[in-house]
Each structure stands twice: as structure tokens, then as C-alpha cells.
C-alpha positions as semicolon CSV with decimal commas, in nm:
position;residue;x (nm);y (nm);z (nm)
1;X;-3,476;-1,259;-1,499
2;X;-3,333;-1,258;-1,151
3;X;-2,960;-1,240;-1,103
4;X;-2,695;-1,217;-0,835
5;X;-2,474;-0,920;-0,765
6;X;-2,113;-0,989;-0,860
7;X;-1,800;-0,890;-0,673
8;X;-1,566;-0,861;-0,969
9;X;-1,544;-0,480;-0,965
10;X;-1,212;-0,315;-0,878
11;X;-1,202;-0,185;-0,522
12;X;-1,139;0,184;-0,466
13;X;-0,771;0,258;-0,429
14;X;-0,657;-0,057;-0,607
15;X;-0,460;0,021;-0,928
16;X;-0,626;-0,094;-1,249
17;X;-0,468;-0,378;-1,447
18;X;-0,276;-0,147;-1,681
19;X;-0,136;0,059;-1,392
20;X;-0,040;-0,250;-1,193
21;X;0,126;-0,397;-1,502
22;X;0,337;-0,082;-1,540
23;X;0,431;-0,087;-1,172
24;X;0,534;-0,453;-1,194
25;X;0,743;-0,386;-1,504
26;X;0,919;-0,090;-1,341
27;X;1,003;-0,296;-1,034
28;X;1,139;-0,578;-1,249
29;X;1,352;-0,334;-1,453
30;X;1,509;-0,197;-1,132
31;X;1,604;0,132;-1,296
32;X;1,526;0,501;-1,295
33;X;1,150;0,547;-1,350
34;X;1,194;0,779;-1,648
35;X;1,430;0,533;-1,814
36;X;1,201;0,245;-1,725
37;X;0,882;0,409;-1,846
38;X;1,053;0,514;-2,169
39;X;1,156;0,152;-2,216
40;X;0,798;0,035;-2,158
41;X;0,668;0,302;-2,396
42;X;0,905;0,199;-2,675
43;X;0,804;-0,165;-2,633
44;X;0,436;-0,067;-2,632
45;X;0,481;0,136;-2,951
46;X;0,651;-0,160;-3,120
47;X;0,360;-0,383;-3,019
48;X;0,092;-0,135;-3,124
49;X;-0,023;-0,054;-2,767
50;X;-0,066;0,317;-2,841
51;X;-0,276;0,401;-2,535
52;X;-0,020;0,248;-2,302
53;X;0,266;0,415;-2,489
54;X;0,096;0,753;-2,467
55;X;0,029;0,720;-2,096
56;X;0,397;0,656;-2,032
57;X;0,491;0,988;-2,189
58;X;0,208;1,190;-2,036
59;X;0,356;1,364;-1,734
60;X;0,632;1,366;-1,477
61;X;0,368;1,348;-1,207
62;X;0,287;0,995;-1,312
63;X;0,652;0,888;-1,291
64;X;0,684;1,024;-0,939
65;X;0,358;0,871;-0,816
66;X;0,454;0,527;-0,940
67;X;0,802;0,548;-0,787
68;X;0,655;0,662;-0,454
69;X;0,411;0,371;-0,471
70;X;0,683;0,118;-0,551
71;X;0,919;0,217;-0,268
72;X;0,954;0,469;0,012
73;X;1,053;0,794;-0,158
74;X;1,087;1,148;-0,026
75;X;1,007;1,400;-0,298
76;X;1,049;1,777;-0,292
77;X;0,833;1,963;-0,546
78;X;0,983;2,309;-0,583
79;X;0,949;2,627;-0,781
80;X;1,109;2,970;-0,749
81;X;0,805;3,142;-0,597
82;X;0,525;2,960;-0,416
83;X;0,293;3,199;-0,236
84;X;0,068;2,913;-0,128
85;X;0,035;2,541;-0,191
86;X;-0,224;2,633;-0,455
87;X;0,070;2,750;-0,670
88;X;0,229;2,405;-0,650
89;X;0,177;2,079;-0,839
90;X;-0,012;1,923;-0,544
91;X;-0,344;1,921;-0,731
92;X;-0,182;1,772;-1,041
93;X;-0,035;1,493;-0,830
94;X;-0,368;1,439;-0,653
95;X;-0,548;1,410;-0,987
96;X;-0,282;1,166;-1,108
97;X;-0,326;0,954;-0,796
98;X;-0,699;0,929;-0,867
99;X;-0,644;0,853;-1,234
100;X;-0,406;0,570;-1,146
101;X;-0,651;0,427;-0,892
102;X;-0,429;0,483;-0,589
103;X;-0,652;0,697;-0,366
104;X;-0,643;0,449;-0,078
105;X;-0,264;0,426;-0,086
106;X;-0,192;0,800;-0,077
107;X;-0,331;1,055;0,166
108;X;-0,359;1,397;0,004
109;X;-0,339;1,663;0,275
110;X;-0,348;2,042;0,248
111;X;0,029;2,088;0,232
112;X;0,173;1,740;0,164
113;X;0,097;1,396;0,024
114;X;0,176;1,084;0,226
115;X;0,203;0,722;0,114
116;X;0,130;0,416;0,324
117;X;0,490;0,298;0,272
118;X;0,637;0,619;0,417
119;X;0,665;0,809;0,088
120;X;0,617;1,183;0,119
121;X;0,568;1,474;-0,123
122;X;0,677;1,816;0,007
123;X;0,598;2,148;-0,165
124;X;0,820;2,455;-0,123
125;X;0,912;2,784;-0,287
126;X;1,288;2,826;-0,320
127;X;1,319;3,203;-0,291
128;X;1,129;3,248;0,036
129;X;1,244;2,930;0,213
130;X;1,623;2,937;0,177
131;X;1,701;2,824;0,533
132;X;1,431;2,557;0,526
133;X;1,565;2,419;0,198
134;X;1,921;2,414;0,336
135;X;1,811;2,207;0,636
136;X;1,632;1,937;0,434
137;X;1,781;1,590;0,446
138;X;1,702;1,256;0,290
139;X;1,545;1,392;-0,029
140;X;1,537;1,127;-0,304
141;X;1,383;1,332;-0,584
142;X;1,338;1,700;-0,652
143;X;1,092;1,810;-0,919
144;X;1,149;2,172;-1,018
145;X;0,842;2,276;-1,215
146;X;0,829;2,599;-1,423
147;X;1,203;2,605;-1,369
148;X;1,270;2,876;-1,626
149;X;1,217;3,126;-1,342
150;X;1,459;2,967;-1,094
151;X;1,752;3,199;-1,029
152;X;2,122;3,126;-0,998
153;X;2,105;3,190;-0,624
154;X;1,826;2,938;-0,576
155;X;2,011;2,671;-0,774
156;X;2,325;2,733;-0,569
157;X;2,121;2,675;-0,254
158;X;1,926;2,374;-0,375
159;X;2,184;2,164;-0,558
160;X;2,433;2,120;-0,269
161;X;2,141;2,034;-0,038
162;X;2,038;1,729;-0,242
163;X;2,322;1,498;-0,144
164;X;2,158;1,163;-0,060
165;X;2,314;0,876;-0,253
166;X;2,110;0,807;-0,566
167;X;1,914;1,132;-0,540
168;X;1,809;1,319;-0,855
169;X;1,687;1,664;-0,954
170;X;1,423;1,668;-1,228
171;X;1,378;1,998;-1,410
172;X;1,083;2,081;-1,636
173;X;1,040;2,418;-1,804
174;X;0,952;2,611;-2,117
175;X;1,266;2,800;-2,227
176;X;1,211;3,175;-2,238
177;X;1,555;3,331;-2,278
178;X;1,885;3,165;-2,356
179;X;2,065;3,365;-2,088
180;X;1,836;3,238;-1,809
181;X;2,040;3,046;-1,554
182;X;1,827;2,732;-1,584
183;X;1,874;2,717;-1,961
184;X;2,247;2,777;-1,935
185;X;2,289;2,530;-1,650
186;X;2,091;2,236;-1,792
187;X;2,076;2,286;-2,171
188;X;2,387;2,477;-2,279
189;X;2,626;2,330;-2,020
190;X;2,448;2,040;-1,848
191;X;2,622;1,839;-1,573
192;X;2,801;1,531;-1,711
193;X;2,550;1,284;-1,564
194;X;2,242;1,468;-1,692
195;X;1,970;1,337;-1,920
196;X;1,833;1,623;-2,132
197;X;1,509;1,567;-2,323
198;X;1,363;1,827;-2,558
199;X;0,987;1,793;-2,598
200;X;0,767;1,981;-2,841
201;X;0,402;1,982;-2,938
202;X;0,465;1,688;-3,173
203;X;0,567;1,475;-2,871
204;X;0,232;1,531;-2,697
205;X;0,024;1,216;-2,741
206;X;-0,289;1,409;-2,634
207;X;-0,221;1,728;-2,833
208;X;-0,575;1,872;-2,867
209;X;-0,736;1,939;-3,203
210;X;-0,829;2,294;-3,102
211;X;-0,471;2,382;-3,018
212;X;-0,346;2,227;-3,338
213;X;-0,582;2,453;-3,535
214;X;-0,432;2,755;-3,360
215;X;-0,082;2,628;-3,436
216;X;-0,154;2,582;-3,805
217;X;-0,323;2,921;-3,828
218;X;-0,020;3,093;-3,676
219;X;0,211;2,902;-3,910
220;X;0,015;3,038;-4,205
221;X;-0,025;3,396;-4,084
222;X;0,298;3,466;-3,895
223;X;0,578;3,213;-3,960
224;X;0,834;3,408;-3,756
225;X;0,614;3,417;-3,445
226;X;0,530;3,051;-3,505
227;X;0,898;2,960;-3,488
228;X;0,930;3,150;-3,161
229;X;0,626;2,990;-2,995
230;X;0,609;2,640;-3,136
231;X;0,961;2,540;-3,238
């Protein structure tokens, strides 16, 4: 039977309905994206929307992409040592952009990501770019990934540099040693306006079956090592 070709498919670069719904809700909440997405996730959990709830908790990259889509945002993605942009979270952000259906809105270049509304993602290593970091202005968000390795000297350079009104520093890391400066600075004695969230394997909505088998095996065979790695 003959038929006609429809035009109901979603165009490339246009967010899918779920993504657009999240964006609209964040804009209406007019709050910090982490706070807003947590609020959406809690509501989704209450209503049984587990897929939506899980996606809200998935990654910081998603929070930053949606904020940069919603309004002009200048974001510095930093780590202690970045020998090349391949060491950065650029690819993670690029993959997130594709997953959210925003390829036409963002331009992923070799060393930066640009949004049509003027948003920009910058990628730098703290240790080797001290003077460059000091001269940066107008940064809205800093995402310090693998921050357990960031030294006291790097923090003392970075923190005073981020002075734009409403700016924030987001820190994600796996604690290694309690005496590390990052752990002391943000866990033991966090600044008074900090939000500290401890996440473990049990908070991972997509925790893989294979990894869970390894976890359970270690719990059975070496409880002390299990406590060190998993708890």
C-alpha cells in the first residue's frame, strides 16, 4: 500500500521532549542547576518516573550543558595537570551534547565548546597555566574534575580569580587521603556557603551488573579492602 513520507521526526540538534521539559522546568525554577535538577529528580521519583530521575543524577556534565543552553554561561573546566585537551572533560561534554540532542546549538572545537547564545567552555590545567588562570575574567562556573590531585597552591590561585557575582566552583573527586588539600578544604572544613554531597556506588542509577559482581566478591573475600574501596 502506498503511503506518504511524514515530517514528524525530530530535527537534528533539537532537544527531545524529555530534555526540553527539563530545560523548561529549570528555567521556571530560576535556581542553581544542581538544586533545580535535584528538585526535578525528587519529584520524578515520587511520581514513578525512574528514567527521568536517574538522568537527573547522572553527571555534572549534563547540568553544565543545560545551564549553558538556557543562558549565556562561561565555564572553566580545570584539573591540576592537563597535558593536552585529550586529558580534559571535553569529550564527555561533547557526548552529553549529542545525547541531549543539542548538536546544532553547540559547536565542539578542538580546544573549546561554543554555544549559539555566547556560552563557552574552556579547558585548562592549573599547574602549568598559573598566569593564564589569574588573568581570566567573567567566569560563571568552574568544574574541577579529578580534584583530589589539586594542590594548595593551585587552589590559592584559582579561588581568588573566580570573583564574578553569582559564580560557583564545582568540585568532583574520589577522596584518596584525608590530608589532601582538596579533602581538607571542601570536606573537613568547607566554606560556609558550600553544598557538599557524598556519592557512593549505591547512588549510581546505572551501576553496572558486572561491577556489582566485583563489589560483592570483594566484600566476601576481603572486607577490609572493600571498606577502603567501596565505602
